[in-house]
Amino acid sequence: MGQGEGAAGGATGALVTGGAGDIGRAVARRLVEAGREVVLADIDVTAAKAYADELGPKASALHLDLTDPDSIEEAALTVRGSISALVQCAGAAIVEPFLDSSVEHWDLMHQVNLRGPMLLTRHLLPSLQETQSARLVFVSSDGARAGAAGEAAYAASKSGLFGFAKSLAREVARHGVTVNVVCPGPIEGRMVARAMAEHPGNLAALERAIPMKRLGTPEEVAALIAWLASPEASYLTGQLISVSGGITMH
């Protein structure tokens, strides 16, 4: 999917950041199955390409480092004019008590979770608006909505997407563009597995705290994201939606 492919009004492709991650992979699969061309963007472009190859000819991979403005601009130039959906799944999470946290970790999470997505959006928004039907979906965290011990800096960076998305939704609605935020709760995958490995025994306690008594799956999150990125979601914008098994209810 090269720069400027297709007329802006006919662009139907999707860019999925964090495309090598658990949720990003599930989203990419759903979108490919819906017939869309999908670019999986990730700092681990080797893993993204391997998965894109699994998905077939409608999927491709792209290197993206959300801490590097030049990488963000280059990625945007590659897909600009060929996509009508931007799904930002990429994230950095460092769990540590606030008093033990470092400013370096704060900065990393701010760059990956908030500043990078904002920069990418700014580069792509003019061409997305031209489609008159673009879909922007940001993946935040249910911990950012409800708060979570050890996640003060992470939640601060992810909750910044709330204000950004809602304000942007008001600015671009007249162009037929929707902007929404999905907030996953505890989801099966590598991130939870790492956290549980560092804190054995927490998984059982976590599952007891979830009304549905289980972790969610990346596919359950992807189902919502894929719908929000579809034409069917044309009248829903500026919303924060949790996928958390009932931990957070609004």
PDB file of C-alpha atoms in Angstrom:
ATOM      1  CA  MET A   1       0.000   0.000   0.000  1.00  0.00           C
ATOM      2  CA  GLY A   2       2.058   2.914  -1.261  1.00  0.00           C
ATOM      3  CA  GLN A   3       1.856   6.628  -0.818  1.00  0.00           C
ATOM      4  CA  GLY A   4      -1.174   8.148  -2.493  1.00  0.00           C
ATOM      5  CA  GLU A   5      -2.642   4.897  -3.803  1.00  0.00           C
ATOM      6  CA  GLY A   6      -6.272   5.354  -4.728  1.00  0.00           C
ATOM      7  CA  ALA A   7      -8.388   8.481  -4.668  1.00  0.00           C
ATOM      8  CA  ALA A   8      -8.879   9.922  -1.210  1.00  0.00           C
ATOM      9  CA  GLY A   9     -12.623   9.525  -1.414  1.00  0.00           C
ATOM     10  CA  GLY A  10     -12.267   5.851  -2.336  1.00  0.00           C
ATOM     11  CA  ALA A  11      -9.624   4.893   0.224  1.00  0.00           C
ATOM     12  CA  THR A  12     -10.698   1.791   2.126  1.00  0.00           C
ATOM     13  CA  GLY A  13      -7.490   0.540   3.730  1.00  0.00           C
ATOM     14  CA  ALA A  14      -6.651   0.527   7.422  1.00  0.00           C
ATOM     15  CA  LEU A  15      -3.531   1.229   9.419  1.00  0.00           C
ATOM     16  CA  VAL A  16      -3.185  -0.692  12.682  1.00  0.00           C
ATOM     17  CA  THR A  17      -0.404   0.432  15.005  1.00  0.00           C
ATOM     18  CA  GLY A  18       0.933  -2.117  17.450  1.00  0.00           C
ATOM     19  CA  GLY A  19       0.145  -4.601  14.718  1.00  0.00           C
ATOM     20  CA  ALA A  20       2.481  -7.248  16.151  1.00  0.00           C
ATOM     21  CA  GLY A  21       0.772  -7.135  19.549  1.00  0.00           C
ATOM     22  CA  ASP A  22      -2.027  -9.386  20.734  1.00  0.00           C
ATOM     23  CA  ILE A  23      -4.884  -6.930  20.181  1.00  0.00           C
ATOM     24  CA  GLY A  24      -3.309  -5.449  17.058  1.00  0.00           C
ATOM     25  CA  ARG A  25      -3.016  -8.878  15.466  1.00  0.00           C
ATOM     26  CA  ALA A  26      -6.623  -9.720  16.289  1.00  0.00           C
ATOM     27  CA  VAL A  27      -7.806  -6.398  14.856  1.00  0.00           C
ATOM     28  CA  ALA A  28      -5.796  -6.873  11.671  1.00  0.00           C
ATOM     29  CA  ARG A  29      -7.277 -10.333  11.160  1.00  0.00           C
ATOM     30  CA  ARG A  30     -10.836  -9.066  11.624  1.00  0.00           C
ATOM     31  CA  LEU A  31     -10.298  -6.247   9.147  1.00  0.00           C
ATOM     32  CA  VAL A  32      -8.687  -8.506   6.543  1.00  0.00           C
ATOM     33  CA  GLU A  33     -11.568 -10.964   6.928  1.00  0.00           C
ATOM     34  CA  ALA A  34     -13.909  -8.031   6.266  1.00  0.00           C
ATOM     35  CA  GLY A  35     -12.128  -7.488   2.955  1.00  0.00           C
ATOM     36  CA  ARG A  36      -9.960  -4.514   3.827  1.00  0.00           C
ATOM     37  CA  GLU A  37      -6.317  -3.973   2.987  1.00  0.00           C
ATOM     38  CA  VAL A  38      -4.462  -3.613   6.265  1.00  0.00           C
ATOM     39  CA  VAL A  39      -1.035  -2.257   7.158  1.00  0.00           C
ATOM     40  CA  LEU A  40       0.386  -3.582  10.420  1.00  0.00           C
ATOM     41  CA  ALA A  41       2.725  -0.942  11.850  1.00  0.00           C
ATOM     42  CA  ASP A  42       5.025  -1.860  14.710  1.00  0.00           C
ATOM     43  CA  ILE A  43       8.476  -1.157  16.105  1.00  0.00           C
ATOM     44  CA  ASP A  44       9.032  -4.920  15.729  1.00  0.00           C
ATOM     45  CA  VAL A  45       8.558  -4.890  11.979  1.00  0.00           C
ATOM     46  CA  THR A  46       9.920  -8.446  11.633  1.00  0.00           C
ATOM     47  CA  ALA A  47       7.103  -9.828  13.781  1.00  0.00           C
ATOM     48  CA  ALA A  48       4.572  -7.591  12.015  1.00  0.00           C
ATOM     49  CA  LYS A  49       5.733  -8.834   8.608  1.00  0.00           C
ATOM     50  CA  ALA A  50       5.586 -12.466   9.698  1.00  0.00           C
ATOM     51  CA  TYR A  51       1.986 -12.041  10.784  1.00  0.00           C
ATOM     52  CA  ALA A  52       1.098 -10.017   7.689  1.00  0.00           C
ATOM     53  CA  ASP A  53       2.404 -12.913   5.599  1.00  0.00           C
ATOM     54  CA  GLU A  54       0.067 -15.238   7.521  1.00  0.00           C
ATOM     55  CA  LEU A  55      -2.889 -12.987   6.751  1.00  0.00           C
ATOM     56  CA  GLY A  56      -2.233 -13.031   3.031  1.00  0.00           C
ATOM     57  CA  PRO A  57      -1.984 -10.507   0.198  1.00  0.00           C
ATOM     58  CA  LYS A  58      -4.309  -7.948   1.760  1.00  0.00           C
ATOM     59  CA  ALA A  59      -1.891  -7.400   4.665  1.00  0.00           C
ATOM     60  CA  SER A  60       1.486  -5.695   4.747  1.00  0.00           C
ATOM     61  CA  ALA A  61       3.902  -4.484   7.415  1.00  0.00           C
ATOM     62  CA  LEU A  62       5.490  -1.151   8.187  1.00  0.00           C
ATOM     63  CA  HIS A  63       8.113  -0.052  10.703  1.00  0.00           C
ATOM     64  CA  LEU A  64       6.859   2.518  13.203  1.00  0.00           C
ATOM     65  CA  ASP A  65       8.661   3.875  16.256  1.00  0.00           C
ATOM     66  CA  LEU A  66       6.252   6.121  18.156  1.00  0.00           C
ATOM     67  CA  THR A  67       9.114   7.717  20.099  1.00  0.00           C
ATOM     68  CA  ASP A  68      10.641   9.016  16.839  1.00  0.00           C
ATOM     69  CA  PRO A  69       8.866  11.878  15.013  1.00  0.00           C
ATOM     70  CA  ASP A  70      10.740  11.072  11.788  1.00  0.00           C
ATOM     71  CA  SER A  71       9.560   7.457  11.875  1.00  0.00           C
ATOM     72  CA  ILE A  72       5.995   8.643  12.468  1.00  0.00           C
ATOM     73  CA  GLU A  73       6.126  11.035   9.527  1.00  0.00           C
ATOM     74  CA  GLU A  74       7.628   8.403   7.235  1.00  0.00           C
ATOM     75  CA  ALA A  75       4.951   5.891   8.137  1.00  0.00           C
ATOM     76  CA  ALA A  76       2.227   8.470   7.546  1.00  0.00           C
ATOM     77  CA  LEU A  77       3.629   9.339   4.126  1.00  0.00           C
ATOM     78  CA  THR A  78       3.623   5.652   3.184  1.00  0.00           C
ATOM     79  CA  VAL A  79      -0.094   5.134   3.812  1.00  0.00           C
ATOM     80  CA  ARG A  80      -1.512   8.622   3.309  1.00  0.00           C
ATOM     81  CA  GLY A  81      -4.341   8.643   0.787  1.00  0.00           C
ATOM     82  CA  SER A  82      -4.870   4.875   0.897  1.00  0.00           C
ATOM     83  CA  ILE A  83      -6.546   4.415   4.286  1.00  0.00           C
ATOM     84  CA  SER A  84      -9.900   5.379   5.738  1.00  0.00           C
ATOM     85  CA  ALA A  85      -9.388   3.753   9.141  1.00  0.00           C
ATOM     86  CA  LEU A  86      -6.679   4.462  11.698  1.00  0.00           C
ATOM     87  CA  VAL A  87      -6.601   2.048  14.636  1.00  0.00           C
ATOM     88  CA  GLN A  88      -3.968   2.884  17.231  1.00  0.00           C
ATOM     89  CA  CYS A  89      -3.294  -0.175  19.409  1.00  0.00           C
ATOM     90  CA  ALA A  90       0.371   0.439  20.198  1.00  0.00           C
ATOM     91  CA  GLY A  91       1.243   1.054  23.814  1.00  0.00           C
ATOM     92  CA  ALA A  92       3.960   0.919  26.437  1.00  0.00           C
ATOM     93  CA  ALA A  93       3.156  -0.191  29.984  1.00  0.00           C
ATOM     94  CA  ILE A  94       5.549  -0.175  32.920  1.00  0.00           C
ATOM     95  CA  VAL A  95       3.893  -1.223  36.172  1.00  0.00           C
ATOM     96  CA  GLU A  96       5.566   0.144  39.302  1.00  0.00           C
ATOM     97  CA  PRO A  97       4.533   2.041  42.432  1.00  0.00           C
ATOM     98  CA  PHE A  98       4.451   5.751  41.717  1.00  0.00           C
ATOM     99  CA  LEU A  99       7.148   6.620  44.276  1.00  0.00           C
ATOM    100  CA  ASP A 100       9.451   4.031  42.685  1.00  0.00           C
ATOM    101  CA  SER A 101       8.772   5.147  39.122  1.00  0.00           C
ATOM    102  CA  SER A 102      11.318   7.046  37.059  1.00  0.00           C
ATOM    103  CA  VAL A 103      10.897  10.147  34.928  1.00  0.00           C
ATOM    104  CA  GLU A 104      12.475   8.184  32.064  1.00  0.00           C
ATOM    105  CA  HIS A 105       9.632   5.682  32.260  1.00  0.00           C
ATOM    106  CA  TRP A 106       7.089   8.511  32.404  1.00  0.00           C
ATOM    107  CA  ASP A 107       8.577  10.007  29.249  1.00  0.00           C
ATOM    108  CA  LEU A 108       8.604   6.696  27.374  1.00  0.00           C
ATOM    109  CA  MET A 109       4.952   5.997  28.141  1.00  0.00           C
ATOM    110  CA  HIS A 110       3.959   9.565  27.280  1.00  0.00           C
ATOM    111  CA  GLN A 111       5.727   9.326  23.923  1.00  0.00           C
ATOM    112  CA  VAL A 112       4.279   5.936  22.946  1.00  0.00           C
ATOM    113  CA  ASN A 113       0.819   6.226  24.471  1.00  0.00           C
ATOM    114  CA  LEU A 114      -0.083   9.850  23.791  1.00  0.00           C
ATOM    115  CA  ARG A 115       2.360  12.083  21.918  1.00  0.00           C
ATOM    116  CA  GLY A 116       3.099   9.518  19.198  1.00  0.00           C
ATOM    117  CA  PRO A 117      -0.574   8.785  18.452  1.00  0.00           C
ATOM    118  CA  MET A 118      -1.292  12.507  18.367  1.00  0.00           C
ATOM    119  CA  LEU A 119       1.554  13.134  15.901  1.00  0.00           C
ATOM    120  CA  LEU A 120       0.477  10.266  13.653  1.00  0.00           C
ATOM    121  CA  THR A 121      -3.097  11.530  13.707  1.00  0.00           C
ATOM    122  CA  ARG A 122      -1.994  15.036  12.760  1.00  0.00           C
ATOM    123  CA  HIS A 123      -0.048  13.744   9.767  1.00  0.00           C
ATOM    124  CA  LEU A 124      -2.927  11.596   8.508  1.00  0.00           C
ATOM    125  CA  LEU A 125      -5.974  13.652   9.412  1.00  0.00           C
ATOM    126  CA  PRO A 126      -6.077  15.874   6.283  1.00  0.00           C
ATOM    127  CA  SER A 127      -6.304  12.863   3.953  1.00  0.00           C
ATOM    128  CA  LEU A 128      -8.658  11.028   6.320  1.00  0.00           C
ATOM    129  CA  GLN A 129     -11.037  13.975   6.309  1.00  0.00           C
ATOM    130  CA  GLU A 130     -11.132  13.882   2.525  1.00  0.00           C
ATOM    131  CA  THR A 131     -12.684  10.405   2.620  1.00  0.00           C
ATOM    132  CA  GLN A 132     -15.782  11.880   4.344  1.00  0.00           C
ATOM    133  CA  SER A 133     -16.169   8.555   6.197  1.00  0.00           C
ATOM    134  CA  ALA A 134     -12.955   7.955   8.129  1.00  0.00           C
ATOM    135  CA  ARG A 135     -12.820   6.008  11.381  1.00  0.00           C
ATOM    136  CA  LEU A 136     -10.290   6.727  14.142  1.00  0.00           C
ATOM    137  CA  VAL A 137     -10.092   4.265  17.027  1.00  0.00           C
ATOM    138  CA  PHE A 138      -7.680   4.642  19.935  1.00  0.00           C
ATOM    139  CA  VAL A 139      -6.960   1.774  22.311  1.00  0.00           C
ATOM    140  CA  SER A 140      -6.528   3.035  25.860  1.00  0.00           C
ATOM    141  CA  SER A 141      -7.035   1.007  29.038  1.00  0.00           C
ATOM    142  CA  ASP A 142      -9.772   0.355  31.548  1.00  0.00           C
ATOM    143  CA  GLY A 143      -7.125   1.056  34.179  1.00  0.00           C
ATOM    144  CA  ALA A 144      -6.949   4.594  32.836  1.00  0.00           C
ATOM    145  CA  ARG A 145     -10.707   4.984  33.423  1.00  0.00           C
ATOM    146  CA  ALA A 146     -10.872   3.413  36.869  1.00  0.00           C
ATOM    147  CA  GLY A 147      -7.314   3.710  38.164  1.00  0.00           C
ATOM    148  CA  ALA A 148      -5.032   0.819  39.066  1.00  0.00           C
ATOM    149  CA  ALA A 149      -2.306   0.416  41.636  1.00  0.00           C
ATOM    150  CA  GLY A 150       1.132   0.600  40.079  1.00  0.00           C
ATOM    151  CA  GLU A 151      -0.179   2.266  36.941  1.00  0.00           C
ATOM    152  CA  ALA A 152      -0.227   5.965  37.828  1.00  0.00           C
ATOM    153  CA  ALA A 153       2.114   7.074  35.050  1.00  0.00           C
ATOM    154  CA  TYR A 154       0.709   4.567  32.551  1.00  0.00           C
ATOM    155  CA  ALA A 155      -2.877   5.575  33.307  1.00  0.00           C
ATOM    156  CA  ALA A 156      -1.958   9.259  33.031  1.00  0.00           C
ATOM    157  CA  SER A 157      -0.566   8.743  29.525  1.00  0.00           C
ATOM    158  CA  LYS A 158      -3.428   6.530  28.359  1.00  0.00           C
ATOM    159  CA  SER A 159      -6.148   8.743  29.846  1.00  0.00           C
ATOM    160  CA  GLY A 160      -4.756  11.640  27.826  1.00  0.00           C
ATOM    161  CA  LEU A 161      -6.298   9.912  24.813  1.00  0.00           C
ATOM    162  CA  PHE A 162      -9.749  10.548  26.323  1.00  0.00           C
ATOM    163  CA  GLY A 163      -9.558  14.314  26.101  1.00  0.00           C
ATOM    164  CA  PHE A 164      -7.765  14.200  22.762  1.00  0.00           C
ATOM    165  CA  ALA A 165     -10.297  11.864  21.157  1.00  0.00           C
ATOM    166  CA  LYS A 166     -13.372  13.679  22.465  1.00  0.00           C
ATOM    167  CA  SER A 167     -12.090  17.084  21.406  1.00  0.00           C
ATOM    168  CA  LEU A 168     -10.988  15.790  18.017  1.00  0.00           C
ATOM    169  CA  ALA A 169     -14.358  14.099  17.524  1.00  0.00           C
ATOM    170  CA  ARG A 170     -16.070  17.478  17.822  1.00  0.00           C
ATOM    171  CA  GLU A 171     -13.673  19.090  15.345  1.00  0.00           C
ATOM    172  CA  VAL A 172     -13.975  16.473  12.609  1.00  0.00           C
ATOM    173  CA  ALA A 173     -17.603  15.313  12.865  1.00  0.00           C
ATOM    174  CA  ARG A 174     -18.677  17.654  10.067  1.00  0.00           C
ATOM    175  CA  HIS A 175     -16.317  15.738   7.768  1.00  0.00           C
ATOM    176  CA  GLY A 176     -18.052  12.430   8.477  1.00  0.00           C
ATOM    177  CA  VAL A 177     -15.110  11.301  10.608  1.00  0.00           C
ATOM    178  CA  THR A 178     -15.722   9.397  13.840  1.00  0.00           C
ATOM    179  CA  VAL A 179     -13.283   9.178  16.757  1.00  0.00           C
ATOM    180  CA  ASN A 180     -13.720   6.672  19.583  1.00  0.00           C
ATOM    181  CA  VAL A 181     -11.685   5.070  22.353  1.00  0.00           C
ATOM    182  CA  VAL A 182     -11.755   1.411  23.386  1.00  0.00           C
ATOM    183  CA  CYS A 183     -10.619   0.604  26.922  1.00  0.00           C
ATOM    184  CA  PRO A 184      -9.686  -3.056  27.405  1.00  0.00           C
ATOM    185  CA  GLY A 185      -9.697  -4.510  30.894  1.00  0.00           C
ATOM    186  CA  PRO A 186      -7.653  -7.609  31.786  1.00  0.00           C
ATOM    187  CA  ILE A 187      -7.038  -9.382  28.486  1.00  0.00           C
ATOM    188  CA  GLU A 188      -5.266 -12.656  27.819  1.00  0.00           C
ATOM    189  CA  GLY A 189      -1.908 -12.125  26.166  1.00  0.00           C
ATOM    190  CA  ARG A 190       1.713 -11.289  26.635  1.00  0.00           C
ATOM    191  CA  MET A 191       1.229  -8.125  28.707  1.00  0.00           C
ATOM    192  CA  VAL A 192      -0.873  -9.837  31.370  1.00  0.00           C
ATOM    193  CA  ALA A 193       1.389 -12.901  31.268  1.00  0.00           C
ATOM    194  CA  ARG A 194       4.443 -10.765  32.040  1.00  0.00           C
ATOM    195  CA  ALA A 195       2.668  -9.014  34.896  1.00  0.00           C
ATOM    196  CA  MET A 196       1.491 -12.302  36.365  1.00  0.00           C
ATOM    197  CA  ALA A 197       4.977 -13.815  36.085  1.00  0.00           C
ATOM    198  CA  GLU A 198       6.327 -10.946  38.167  1.00  0.00           C
ATOM    199  CA  HIS A 199       3.520 -11.264  40.727  1.00  0.00           C
ATOM    200  CA  PRO A 200       2.536 -14.950  41.069  1.00  0.00           C
ATOM    201  CA  GLY A 201      -0.875 -15.539  42.566  1.00  0.00           C
ATOM    202  CA  ASN A 202      -2.365 -12.306  41.286  1.00  0.00           C
ATOM    203  CA  LEU A 203      -4.188 -13.991  38.405  1.00  0.00           C
ATOM    204  CA  ALA A 204      -6.638 -15.819  40.648  1.00  0.00           C
ATOM    205  CA  ALA A 205      -7.329 -12.643  42.608  1.00  0.00           C
ATOM    206  CA  LEU A 206      -7.804 -10.719  39.388  1.00  0.00           C
ATOM    207  CA  GLU A 207     -10.273 -13.241  38.001  1.00  0.00           C
ATOM    208  CA  ARG A 208     -12.268 -13.148  41.256  1.00  0.00           C
ATOM    209  CA  ALA A 209     -12.589  -9.372  40.887  1.00  0.00           C
ATOM    210  CA  ILE A 210     -14.051  -9.616  37.378  1.00  0.00           C
ATOM    211  CA  PRO A 211     -17.850 -10.065  37.399  1.00  0.00           C
ATOM    212  CA  MET A 212     -17.563 -12.499  34.472  1.00  0.00           C
ATOM    213  CA  LYS A 213     -14.839 -14.421  36.376  1.00  0.00           C
ATOM    214  CA  ARG A 214     -12.412 -14.650  33.479  1.00  0.00           C
ATOM    215  CA  LEU A 215      -9.993 -12.635  31.411  1.00  0.00           C
ATOM    216  CA  GLY A 216     -11.114 -11.279  28.089  1.00  0.00           C
ATOM    217  CA  THR A 217      -9.565 -12.287  24.785  1.00  0.00           C
ATOM    218  CA  PRO A 218      -7.920 -10.112  22.134  1.00  0.00           C
ATOM    219  CA  GLU A 219     -10.610 -11.290  19.720  1.00  0.00           C
ATOM    220  CA  GLU A 220     -13.363  -9.879  21.950  1.00  0.00           C
ATOM    221  CA  VAL A 221     -11.682  -6.475  21.924  1.00  0.00           C
ATOM    222  CA  ALA A 222     -11.027  -6.700  18.195  1.00  0.00           C
ATOM    223  CA  ALA A 223     -14.681  -7.391  17.459  1.00  0.00           C
ATOM    224  CA  LEU A 224     -15.654  -4.011  18.892  1.00  0.00           C
ATOM    225  CA  ILE A 225     -12.780  -2.187  17.214  1.00  0.00           C
ATOM    226  CA  ALA A 226     -13.580  -3.708  13.838  1.00  0.00           C
ATOM    227  CA  TRP A 227     -17.186  -2.553  14.165  1.00  0.00           C
ATOM    228  CA  LEU A 228     -16.127   0.964  15.182  1.00  0.00           C
ATOM    229  CA  ALA A 229     -13.893   1.031  12.099  1.00  0.00           C
ATOM    230  CA  SER A 230     -16.749  -0.036   9.826  1.00  0.00           C
ATOM    231  CA  PRO A 231     -19.372   1.986   7.923  1.00  0.00           C
ATOM    232  CA  GLU A 232     -21.993   0.700  10.374  1.00  0.00           C
ATOM    233  CA  ALA A 233     -20.551   2.876  13.151  1.00  0.00           C
ATOM    234  CA  SER A 234     -21.265   6.107  11.298  1.00  0.00           C
ATOM    235  CA  TYR A 235     -23.281   7.801  14.073  1.00  0.00           C
ATOM    236  CA  LEU A 236     -21.171   6.940  17.106  1.00  0.00           C
ATOM    237  CA  THR A 237     -18.338   9.305  17.987  1.00  0.00           C
ATOM    238  CA  GLY A 238     -16.538  10.759  20.981  1.00  0.00           C
ATOM    239  CA  GLN A 239     -17.196   7.672  23.113  1.00  0.00           C
ATOM    240  CA  LEU A 240     -15.094   5.715  25.611  1.00  0.00           C
ATOM    241  CA  ILE A 241     -16.117   2.045  25.645  1.00  0.00           C
ATOM    242  CA  SER A 242     -14.793  -0.488  28.139  1.00  0.00           C
ATOM    243  CA  VAL A 243     -14.299  -4.148  27.312  1.00  0.00           C
ATOM    244  CA  SER A 244     -13.641  -5.397  30.810  1.00  0.00           C
ATOM    245  CA  GLY A 245     -16.040  -8.180  31.777  1.00  0.00           C
ATOM    246  CA  GLY A 246     -17.964  -5.744  33.954  1.00  0.00           C
ATOM    247  CA  ILE A 247     -15.123  -4.388  36.121  1.00  0.00           C
ATOM    248  CA  THR A 248     -16.024  -0.906  34.923  1.00  0.00           C
ATOM    249  CA  MET A 249     -19.683  -0.081  34.294  1.00  0.00           C
ATOM    250  CA  HIS A 250     -20.912   3.294  33.061  1.00  0.00           C
TER     251      HIS A 250
END
